[in-house]
Coordinates of C-alpha atoms in Angstrom, one line a residue:
M1 CA 20.5 -8.5 0.5
P2 CA 17.2 -7.5 -1.1
N3 CA 14.0 -8.3 0.7
N4 CA 11.4 -9.5 -1.9
N5 CA 8.7 -9.4 0.8
L6 CA 8.5 -5.6 0.5
Y7 CA 6.4 -3.9 -2.2
K8 CA 8.5 -3.7 -5.4
G9 CA 11.4 -5.2 -3.3
K10 CA 12.1 -2.0 -1.4
F11 CA 8.9 -0.1 -0.3
I12 CA 6.7 -0.3 2.8
I13 CA 3.1 0.9 2.4
S14 CA 1.6 3.3 5.0
I15 CA -2.1 3.8 4.9
Y16 CA -3.7 7.0 6.3
D17 CA -7.3 8.2 6.7
K18 CA -8.6 11.5 5.4
Y19 CA -7.6 13.2 8.7
D20 CA -4.0 12.0 8.2
N21 CA -4.2 9.5 11.0
L22 CA -2.0 6.4 10.5
V23 CA -4.3 3.4 9.9
T24 CA -1.7 0.7 9.2
V25 CA 1.7 -0.1 7.8
L26 CA 2.0 -3.0 5.3
D27 CA 4.9 -4.8 3.6
N28 CA 3.4 -5.9 0.4
A29 CA 0.3 -6.5 -1.8
R30 CA -0.6 -9.8 -0.1
E31 CA -1.0 -8.0 3.2
F32 CA -2.9 -5.2 1.6
A33 CA -5.3 -7.8 -0.1
F34 CA -5.9 -9.6 3.2
L35 CA -6.5 -6.5 5.3
F36 CA -8.8 -4.7 2.8
D37 CA -10.7 -7.9 1.6
K38 CA -9.5 -7.7 -2.0
S39 CA -8.3 -10.3 -4.3
F40 CA -4.6 -10.3 -4.9
N41 CA -5.0 -9.2 -8.5
T42 CA -7.2 -6.3 -7.4
A43 CA -4.8 -5.3 -4.7
T44 CA -1.8 -5.3 -7.0
S45 CA -3.7 -3.2 -9.6
L46 CA -4.8 -0.7 -6.9
L47 CA -1.4 -0.4 -5.4
S48 CA 0.2 0.1 -8.9
K49 CA -2.3 3.0 -9.6
L50 CA -1.5 4.5 -6.2
F51 CA 2.2 4.1 -6.7
H52 CA 2.2 5.7 -10.1
K53 CA -0.2 8.5 -8.9
K54 CA -2.9 7.6 -11.4
I55 CA -5.3 7.7 -8.4
L56 CA -4.7 9.5 -5.1
S57 CA -6.9 7.5 -2.7
F58 CA -9.2 4.5 -2.3
Y59 CA -12.3 3.7 -0.3
H60 CA -12.7 0.9 2.2
H61 CA -16.1 0.6 3.9
K62 CA -17.0 4.1 2.9
T63 CA -13.8 5.5 4.4
M64 CA -11.4 7.4 2.1
L65 CA -7.8 6.1 2.6
K66 CA -4.5 7.3 1.2
A67 CA -1.4 5.2 0.6
F68 CA 2.2 6.4 0.9
F69 CA 5.2 4.3 -0.2
I70 CA 8.3 4.6 2.0
E71 CA 11.5 3.4 0.5
D72 CA 13.5 1.2 2.8
K73 CA 17.1 2.4 2.2
D74 CA 18.6 -0.8 3.7
Y75 CA 17.2 -2.9 0.8
S76 CA 17.6 -0.5 -2.1

């Protein structure tokens, strides 16, 4: 049974700082928008660019962060 609460229905989003320390793990764009003080539209656009590797990182409060998308095999 697919979980539509995950990013693109099957990915969780892990956020790391520039030292590769885990910052947080998120389920979807709404959580990303809330945590990083972005509008939902900005969050979805930013995540799409990260997912398709058009950009490699983003900044939040002058801190460079990287996002990795981990496929949840149970929902694919």
